[in-house]
Tab-separated table of C-alpha atoms and ligand atoms in Angstrom:
chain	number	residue	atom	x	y	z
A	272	UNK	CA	-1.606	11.199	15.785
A	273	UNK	CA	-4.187	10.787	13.136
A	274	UNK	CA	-6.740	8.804	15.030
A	275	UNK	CA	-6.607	11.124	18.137
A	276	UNK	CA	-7.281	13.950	15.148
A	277	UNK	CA	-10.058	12.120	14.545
A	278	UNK	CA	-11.518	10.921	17.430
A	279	UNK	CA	-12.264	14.781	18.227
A	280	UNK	CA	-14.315	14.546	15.319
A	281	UNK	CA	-17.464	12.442	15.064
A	282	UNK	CA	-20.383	13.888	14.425
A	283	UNK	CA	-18.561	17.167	13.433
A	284	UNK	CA	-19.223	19.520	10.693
A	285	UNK	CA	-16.812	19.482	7.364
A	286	UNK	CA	-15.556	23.229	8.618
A	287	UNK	CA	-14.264	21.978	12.011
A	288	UNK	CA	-13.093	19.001	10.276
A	289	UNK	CA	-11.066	20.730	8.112
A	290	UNK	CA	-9.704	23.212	10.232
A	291	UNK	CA	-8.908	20.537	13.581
A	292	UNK	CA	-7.506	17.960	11.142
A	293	UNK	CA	-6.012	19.125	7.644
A	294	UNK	CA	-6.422	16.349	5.265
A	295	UNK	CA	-9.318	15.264	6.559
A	296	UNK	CA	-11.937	16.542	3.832
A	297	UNK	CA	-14.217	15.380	0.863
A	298	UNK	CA	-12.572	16.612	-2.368
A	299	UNK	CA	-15.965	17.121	-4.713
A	300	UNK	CA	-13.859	18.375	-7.592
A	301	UNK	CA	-10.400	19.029	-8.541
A	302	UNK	CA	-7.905	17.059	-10.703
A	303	UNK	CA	-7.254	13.559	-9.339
A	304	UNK	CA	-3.750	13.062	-8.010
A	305	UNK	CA	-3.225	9.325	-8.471
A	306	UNK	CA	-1.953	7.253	-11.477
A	307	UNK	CA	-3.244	4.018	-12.997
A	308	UNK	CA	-1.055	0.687	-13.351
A	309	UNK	CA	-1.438	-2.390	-15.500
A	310	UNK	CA	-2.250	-5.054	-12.792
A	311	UNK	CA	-2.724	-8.217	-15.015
A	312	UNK	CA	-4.603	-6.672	-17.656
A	313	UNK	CA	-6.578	-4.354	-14.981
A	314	UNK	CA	-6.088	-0.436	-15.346
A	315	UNK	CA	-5.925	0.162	-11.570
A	316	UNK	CA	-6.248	3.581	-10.145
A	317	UNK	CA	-3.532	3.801	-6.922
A	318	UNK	CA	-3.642	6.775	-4.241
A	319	UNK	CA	-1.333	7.497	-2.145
A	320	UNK	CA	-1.188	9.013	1.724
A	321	UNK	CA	0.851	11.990	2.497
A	322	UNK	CA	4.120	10.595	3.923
A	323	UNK	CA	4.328	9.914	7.602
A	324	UNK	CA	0.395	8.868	7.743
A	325	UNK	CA	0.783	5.542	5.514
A	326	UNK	CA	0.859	2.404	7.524
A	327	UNK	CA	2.442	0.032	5.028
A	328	UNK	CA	0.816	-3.093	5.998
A	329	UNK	CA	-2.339	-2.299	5.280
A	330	UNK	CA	-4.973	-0.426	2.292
A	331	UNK	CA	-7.876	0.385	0.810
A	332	UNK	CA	-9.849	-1.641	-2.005
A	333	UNK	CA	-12.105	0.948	-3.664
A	334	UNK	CA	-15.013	-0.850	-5.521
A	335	UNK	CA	-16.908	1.443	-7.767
A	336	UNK	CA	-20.508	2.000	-8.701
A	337	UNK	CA	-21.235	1.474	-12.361
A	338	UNK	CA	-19.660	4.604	-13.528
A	339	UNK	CA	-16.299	3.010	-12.532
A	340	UNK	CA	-13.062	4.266	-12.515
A	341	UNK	CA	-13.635	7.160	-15.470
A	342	UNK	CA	-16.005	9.352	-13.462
A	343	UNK	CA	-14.048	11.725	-11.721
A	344	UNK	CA	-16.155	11.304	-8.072
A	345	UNK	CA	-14.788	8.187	-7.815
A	346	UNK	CA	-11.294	8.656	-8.114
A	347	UNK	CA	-11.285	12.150	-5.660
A	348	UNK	CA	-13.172	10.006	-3.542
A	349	UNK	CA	-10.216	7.786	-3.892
A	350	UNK	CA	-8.244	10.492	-3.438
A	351	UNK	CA	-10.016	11.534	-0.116
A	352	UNK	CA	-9.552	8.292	1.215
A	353	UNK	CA	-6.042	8.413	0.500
A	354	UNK	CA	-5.657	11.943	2.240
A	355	UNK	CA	-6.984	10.142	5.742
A	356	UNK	CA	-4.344	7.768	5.685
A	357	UNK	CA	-4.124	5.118	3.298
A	358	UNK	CA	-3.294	3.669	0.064
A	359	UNK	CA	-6.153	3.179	-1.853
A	360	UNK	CA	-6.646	0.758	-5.231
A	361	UNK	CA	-9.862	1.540	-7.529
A	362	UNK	CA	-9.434	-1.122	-10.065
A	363	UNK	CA	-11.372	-0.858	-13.458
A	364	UNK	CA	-14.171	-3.714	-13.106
A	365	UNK	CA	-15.333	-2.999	-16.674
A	366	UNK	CA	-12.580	-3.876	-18.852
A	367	UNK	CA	-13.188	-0.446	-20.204
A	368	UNK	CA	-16.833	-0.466	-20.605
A	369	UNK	CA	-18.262	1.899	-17.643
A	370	UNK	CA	-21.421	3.695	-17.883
A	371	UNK	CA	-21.241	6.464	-18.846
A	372	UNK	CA	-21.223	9.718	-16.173
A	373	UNK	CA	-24.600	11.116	-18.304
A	374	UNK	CA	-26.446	7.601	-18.934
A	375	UNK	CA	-28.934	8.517	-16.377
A	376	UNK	CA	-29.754	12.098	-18.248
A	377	UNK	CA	-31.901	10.713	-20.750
A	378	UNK	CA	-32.725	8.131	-23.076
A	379	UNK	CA	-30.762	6.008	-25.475
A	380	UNK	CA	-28.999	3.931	-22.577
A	381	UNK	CA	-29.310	0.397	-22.820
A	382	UNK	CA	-29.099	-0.672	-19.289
A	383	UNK	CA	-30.535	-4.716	-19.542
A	384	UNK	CA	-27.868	-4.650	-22.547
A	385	UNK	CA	-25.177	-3.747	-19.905
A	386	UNK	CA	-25.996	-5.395	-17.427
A	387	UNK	CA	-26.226	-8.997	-19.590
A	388	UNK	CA	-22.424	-7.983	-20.343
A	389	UNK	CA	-21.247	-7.601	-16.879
A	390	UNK	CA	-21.727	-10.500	-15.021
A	391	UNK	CA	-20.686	-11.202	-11.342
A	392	UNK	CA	-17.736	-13.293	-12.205
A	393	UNK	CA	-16.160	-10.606	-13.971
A	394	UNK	CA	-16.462	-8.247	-11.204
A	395	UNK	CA	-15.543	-11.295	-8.811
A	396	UNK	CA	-12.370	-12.258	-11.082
A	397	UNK	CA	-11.255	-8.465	-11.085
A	398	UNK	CA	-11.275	-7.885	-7.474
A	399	UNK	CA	-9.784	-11.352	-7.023
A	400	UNK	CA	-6.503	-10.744	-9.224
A	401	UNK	CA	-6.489	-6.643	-7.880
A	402	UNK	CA	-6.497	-8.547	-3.712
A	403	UNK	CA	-3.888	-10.780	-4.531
A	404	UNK	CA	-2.099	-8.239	-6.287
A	405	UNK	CA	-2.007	-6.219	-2.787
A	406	UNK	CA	-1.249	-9.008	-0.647
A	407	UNK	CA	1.328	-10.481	-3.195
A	408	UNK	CA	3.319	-7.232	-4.709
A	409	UNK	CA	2.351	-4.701	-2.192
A	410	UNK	CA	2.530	-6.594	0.902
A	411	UNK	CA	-0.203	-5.700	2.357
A	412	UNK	CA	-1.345	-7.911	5.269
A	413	UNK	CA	-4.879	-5.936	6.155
A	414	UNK	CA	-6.973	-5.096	3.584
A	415	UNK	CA	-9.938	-2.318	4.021
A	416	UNK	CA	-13.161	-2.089	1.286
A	417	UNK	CA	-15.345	0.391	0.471
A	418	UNK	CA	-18.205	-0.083	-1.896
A	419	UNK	CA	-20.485	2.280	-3.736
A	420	UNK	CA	-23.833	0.829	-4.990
A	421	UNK	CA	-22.813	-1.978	-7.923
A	422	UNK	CA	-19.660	-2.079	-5.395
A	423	UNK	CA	-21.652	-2.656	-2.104
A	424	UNK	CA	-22.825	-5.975	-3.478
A	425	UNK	CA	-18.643	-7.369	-3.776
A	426	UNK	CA	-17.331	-5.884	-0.646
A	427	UNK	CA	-19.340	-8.396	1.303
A	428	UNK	CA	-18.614	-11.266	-1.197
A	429	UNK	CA	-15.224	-11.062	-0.265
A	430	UNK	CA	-15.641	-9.976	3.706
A	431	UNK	CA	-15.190	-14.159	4.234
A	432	UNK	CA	-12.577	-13.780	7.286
A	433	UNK	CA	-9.703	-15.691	5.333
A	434	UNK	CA	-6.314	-15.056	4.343
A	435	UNK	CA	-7.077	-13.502	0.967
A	436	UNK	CA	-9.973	-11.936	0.927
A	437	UNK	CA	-11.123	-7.958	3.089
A	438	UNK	CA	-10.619	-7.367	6.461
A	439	UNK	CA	-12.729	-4.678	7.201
A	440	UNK	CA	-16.079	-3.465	5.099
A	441	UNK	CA	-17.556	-0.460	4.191
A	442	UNK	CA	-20.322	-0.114	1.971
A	443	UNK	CA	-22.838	2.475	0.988
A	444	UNK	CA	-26.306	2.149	-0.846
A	445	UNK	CA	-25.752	-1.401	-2.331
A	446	UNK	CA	-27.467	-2.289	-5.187
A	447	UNK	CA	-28.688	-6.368	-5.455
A	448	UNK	CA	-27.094	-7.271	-2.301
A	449	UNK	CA	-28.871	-10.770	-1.444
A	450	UNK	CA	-29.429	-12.035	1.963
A	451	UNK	CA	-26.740	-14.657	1.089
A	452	UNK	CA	-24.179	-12.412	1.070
A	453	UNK	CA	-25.005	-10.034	4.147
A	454	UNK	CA	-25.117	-13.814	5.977
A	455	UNK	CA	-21.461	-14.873	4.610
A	456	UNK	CA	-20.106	-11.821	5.608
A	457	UNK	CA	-17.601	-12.507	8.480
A	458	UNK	CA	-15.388	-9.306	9.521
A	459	UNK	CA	-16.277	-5.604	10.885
A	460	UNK	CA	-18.838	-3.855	8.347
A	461	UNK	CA	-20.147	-0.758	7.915
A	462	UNK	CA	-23.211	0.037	5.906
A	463	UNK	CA	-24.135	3.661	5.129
A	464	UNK	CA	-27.978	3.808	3.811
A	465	UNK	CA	-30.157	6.762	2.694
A	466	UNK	CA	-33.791	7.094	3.275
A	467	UNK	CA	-34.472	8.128	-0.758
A	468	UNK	CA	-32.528	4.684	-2.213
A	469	UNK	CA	-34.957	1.964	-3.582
A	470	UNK	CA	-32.376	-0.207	-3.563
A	471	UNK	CA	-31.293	-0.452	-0.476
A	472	UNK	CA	-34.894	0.628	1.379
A	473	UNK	CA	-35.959	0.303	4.767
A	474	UNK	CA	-37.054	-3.404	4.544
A	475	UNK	CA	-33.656	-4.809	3.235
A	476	UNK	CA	-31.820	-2.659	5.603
A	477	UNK	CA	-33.480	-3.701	8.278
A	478	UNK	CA	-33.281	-7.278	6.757
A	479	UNK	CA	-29.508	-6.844	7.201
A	480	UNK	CA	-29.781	-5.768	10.516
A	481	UNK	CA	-31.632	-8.596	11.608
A	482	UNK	CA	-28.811	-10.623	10.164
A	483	UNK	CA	-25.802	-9.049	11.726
A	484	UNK	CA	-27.491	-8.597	15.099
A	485	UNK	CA	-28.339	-12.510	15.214
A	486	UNK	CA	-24.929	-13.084	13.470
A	487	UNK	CA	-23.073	-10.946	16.390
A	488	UNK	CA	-21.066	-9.345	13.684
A	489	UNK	CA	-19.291	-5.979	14.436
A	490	UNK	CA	-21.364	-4.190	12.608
A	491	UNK	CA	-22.978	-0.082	12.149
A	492	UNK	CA	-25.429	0.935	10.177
A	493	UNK	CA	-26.145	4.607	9.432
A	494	UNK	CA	-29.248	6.313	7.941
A	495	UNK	CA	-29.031	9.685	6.121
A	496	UNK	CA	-31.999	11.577	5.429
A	497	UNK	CA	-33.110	13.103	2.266
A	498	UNK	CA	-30.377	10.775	0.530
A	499	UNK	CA	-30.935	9.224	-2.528
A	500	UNK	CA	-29.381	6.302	-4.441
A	501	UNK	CA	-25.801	6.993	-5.390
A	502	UNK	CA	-25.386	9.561	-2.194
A	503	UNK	CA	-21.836	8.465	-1.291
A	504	UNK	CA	-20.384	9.336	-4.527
A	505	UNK	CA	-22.498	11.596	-6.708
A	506	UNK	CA	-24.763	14.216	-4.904
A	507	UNK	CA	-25.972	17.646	-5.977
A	508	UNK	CA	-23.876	19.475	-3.876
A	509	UNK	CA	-26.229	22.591	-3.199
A	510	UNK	CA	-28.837	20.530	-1.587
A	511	UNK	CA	-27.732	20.367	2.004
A	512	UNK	CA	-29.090	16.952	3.058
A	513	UNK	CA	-27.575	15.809	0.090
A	514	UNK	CA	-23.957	17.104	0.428
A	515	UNK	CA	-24.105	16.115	4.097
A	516	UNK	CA	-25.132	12.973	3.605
A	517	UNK	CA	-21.962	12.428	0.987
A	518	UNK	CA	-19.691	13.555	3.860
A	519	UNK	CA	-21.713	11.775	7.040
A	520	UNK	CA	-20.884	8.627	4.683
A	521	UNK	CA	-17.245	9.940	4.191
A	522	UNK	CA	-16.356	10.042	7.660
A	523	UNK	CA	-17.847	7.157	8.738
A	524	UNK	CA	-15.915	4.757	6.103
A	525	UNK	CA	-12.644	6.717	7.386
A	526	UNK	CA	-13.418	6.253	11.416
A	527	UNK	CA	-14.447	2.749	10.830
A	528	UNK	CA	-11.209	1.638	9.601
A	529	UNK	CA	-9.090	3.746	11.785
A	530	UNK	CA	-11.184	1.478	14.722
A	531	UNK	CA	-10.740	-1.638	13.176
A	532	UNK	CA	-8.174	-1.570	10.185
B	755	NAG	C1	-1.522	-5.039	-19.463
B	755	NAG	O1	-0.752	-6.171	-19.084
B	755	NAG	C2	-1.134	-7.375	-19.775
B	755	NAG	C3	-0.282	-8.500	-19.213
B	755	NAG	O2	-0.438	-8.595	-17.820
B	755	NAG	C4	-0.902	-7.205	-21.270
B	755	NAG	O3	-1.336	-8.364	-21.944
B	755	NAG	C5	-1.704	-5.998	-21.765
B	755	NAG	O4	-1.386	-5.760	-23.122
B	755	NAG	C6	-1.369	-4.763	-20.952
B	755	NAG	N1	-2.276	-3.680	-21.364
B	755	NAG	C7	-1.888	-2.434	-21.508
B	755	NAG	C8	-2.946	-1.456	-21.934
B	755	NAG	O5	-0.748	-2.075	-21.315
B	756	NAG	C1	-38.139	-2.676	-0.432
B	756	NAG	O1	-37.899	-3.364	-1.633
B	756	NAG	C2	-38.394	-4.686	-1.634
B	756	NAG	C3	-38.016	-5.296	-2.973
B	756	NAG	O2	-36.648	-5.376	-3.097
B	756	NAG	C4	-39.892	-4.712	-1.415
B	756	NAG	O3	-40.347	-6.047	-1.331
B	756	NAG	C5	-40.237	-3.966	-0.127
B	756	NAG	O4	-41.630	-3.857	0.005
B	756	NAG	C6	-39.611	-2.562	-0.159
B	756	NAG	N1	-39.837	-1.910	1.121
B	756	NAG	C7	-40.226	-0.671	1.233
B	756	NAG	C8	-40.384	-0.122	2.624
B	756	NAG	O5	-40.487	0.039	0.261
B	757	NAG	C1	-20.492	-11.022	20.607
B	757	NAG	O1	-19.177	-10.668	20.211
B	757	NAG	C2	-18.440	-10.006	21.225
B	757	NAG	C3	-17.133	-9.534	20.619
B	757	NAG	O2	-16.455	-10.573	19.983
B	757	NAG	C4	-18.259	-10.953	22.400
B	757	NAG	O3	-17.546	-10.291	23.419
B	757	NAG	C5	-19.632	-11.368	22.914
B	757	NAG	O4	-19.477	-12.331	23.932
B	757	NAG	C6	-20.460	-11.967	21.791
B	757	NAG	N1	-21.828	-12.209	22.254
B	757	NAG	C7	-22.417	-13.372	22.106
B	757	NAG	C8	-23.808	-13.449	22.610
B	757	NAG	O5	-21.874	-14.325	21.559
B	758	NAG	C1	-0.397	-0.842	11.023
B	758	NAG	O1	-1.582	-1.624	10.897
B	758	NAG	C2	-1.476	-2.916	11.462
B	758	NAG	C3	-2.750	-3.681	11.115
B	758	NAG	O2	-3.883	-3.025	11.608
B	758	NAG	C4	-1.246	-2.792	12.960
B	758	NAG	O3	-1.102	-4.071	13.526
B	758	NAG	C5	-0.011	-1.957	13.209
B	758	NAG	O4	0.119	-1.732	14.594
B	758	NAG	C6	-0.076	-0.619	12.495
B	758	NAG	N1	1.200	0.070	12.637
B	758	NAG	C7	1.262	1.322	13.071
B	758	NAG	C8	2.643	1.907	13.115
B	758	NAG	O5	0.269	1.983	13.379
């Protein structure tokens, strides 16, 4: 029932989505309806679909930009997620320690200093115990990713086509994604891109084209205009490129995995 909703939809404005198939909408604010758990020392933020649209056997690993689990975009983004279907984890890959939602405001935040106390294996080790927590105590047997900047770098580290690791990948404006990992990636992928992010600019998208074309991977890629770094999560909402570039990304993370979850 839910993917014929959707299939009407593509391309489609937030209004008709709304109105054709309730449910299917960005939240931008709110309060967030999930809960966190204690997975092995991780506080992990879980969302749940309304009953009747939750297909058991599989979810939704949510990997965050810096701002992590505490900003409130990323969990009703969660939450969004959630509303289209499926149960969706947002694990804390900080240990606590998230940028703050206003270090980009001004001065005084020491960015190299955070960085040199994040390294990839602690992001790696935290999305390794939060995917065998879903296969193991949830059961799930198809697992879905979505990544957001720091995030869209560990989606495709763990897109590797085994039995542990993510199905299906979505990511939007990645930040230090390496042509290593766009080449290990084996599974459907998804990359949203805006035509304002320095991280993610026209040469290394079309970098990671190359790749997937020669690699034959199912792939899309999607460009948004006027979108800057960070579009997928945090956008000023009364600049319309902005806000439907947020969305665009939204729907196309939610139709990808209803093809190939
Ligand atoms: C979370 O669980 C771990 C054991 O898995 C325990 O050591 C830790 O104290 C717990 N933390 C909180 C905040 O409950
Ligand atoms: C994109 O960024 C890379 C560095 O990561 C740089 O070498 C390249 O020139 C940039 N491309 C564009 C179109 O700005
Ligand atoms: C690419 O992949 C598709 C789908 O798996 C397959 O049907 C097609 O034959 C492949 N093309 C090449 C050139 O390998
Ligand atoms: C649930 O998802 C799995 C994996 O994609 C699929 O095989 C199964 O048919 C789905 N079940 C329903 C009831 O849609």
């Amino acid at each position: 029932m839910f993917k014929a909703c959707l299939l009407g939809l593509v391309g489609v404005t937030t209004v008709l989505a709304s109105a054709s198939c309730p449910g299917l909408t960005v939240s931008h604010d709110g309060t967030p309806a999930g809960t966190f758990k204690n997975v092995s020392g991780i506080q992990v933020y879980h969302t749940y679909p309304p009953k009747g649209k939750h297909n058991a056997s599989t979810a939704i690993l949510y990997v965050t930009d810096i701002f992590g689990v505490p900003l409130a975009q990323n969990k009703l983004l969660a939450d969004s997620l959630a509303r289209a279907g499926h149960t969706v984890l947002v694990p804390d890959l900080f240990h606590g320690d998230a940028v703050p939602a206003n270090a980009l405001e001004g001065p005084g935040f020491d960015f190299p200093a955070w960085i040199a106390k994040h390294p990839v294996s602690e992001s790696d080790s935290v999305i390794a115990k939060t995917l065998a927590y879903m296969r193991g105590e949830l059961g799930v047997k198809k697992v879905g990713a979505v990544g957001y900047c720091w995030g869209g770098k560990y989606v495709p580290r763990f897109l590797k086509g085994d039995a542990g690791g993510i199905d299906v990948g979505f990511i939007a404006h990645p930040s230090n994604l390496d042509d290593g990992e766009i080449e290990g990636m084996v599974g459907p992928i998804s990359i949203a891109a805006g035509d304002l992010d320095d991280a993610f600019n026209a040469t290394r998208r079309r970098t990671a084209e190359d790749i997937l074309i020669k690699k034959n991977t199912t792939y899309q890629t999607s460009l948004y205009a006027g979108a800057p770094h960070g579009f997928g999560v945090r956008v000023d909402l009364m600049n319309k490129r902005q806000k439907f570039a947020k969305e665009g990304a939204f729907y196309q993370a939610v139709g990808w995995f209803d093809a190939w979850l």
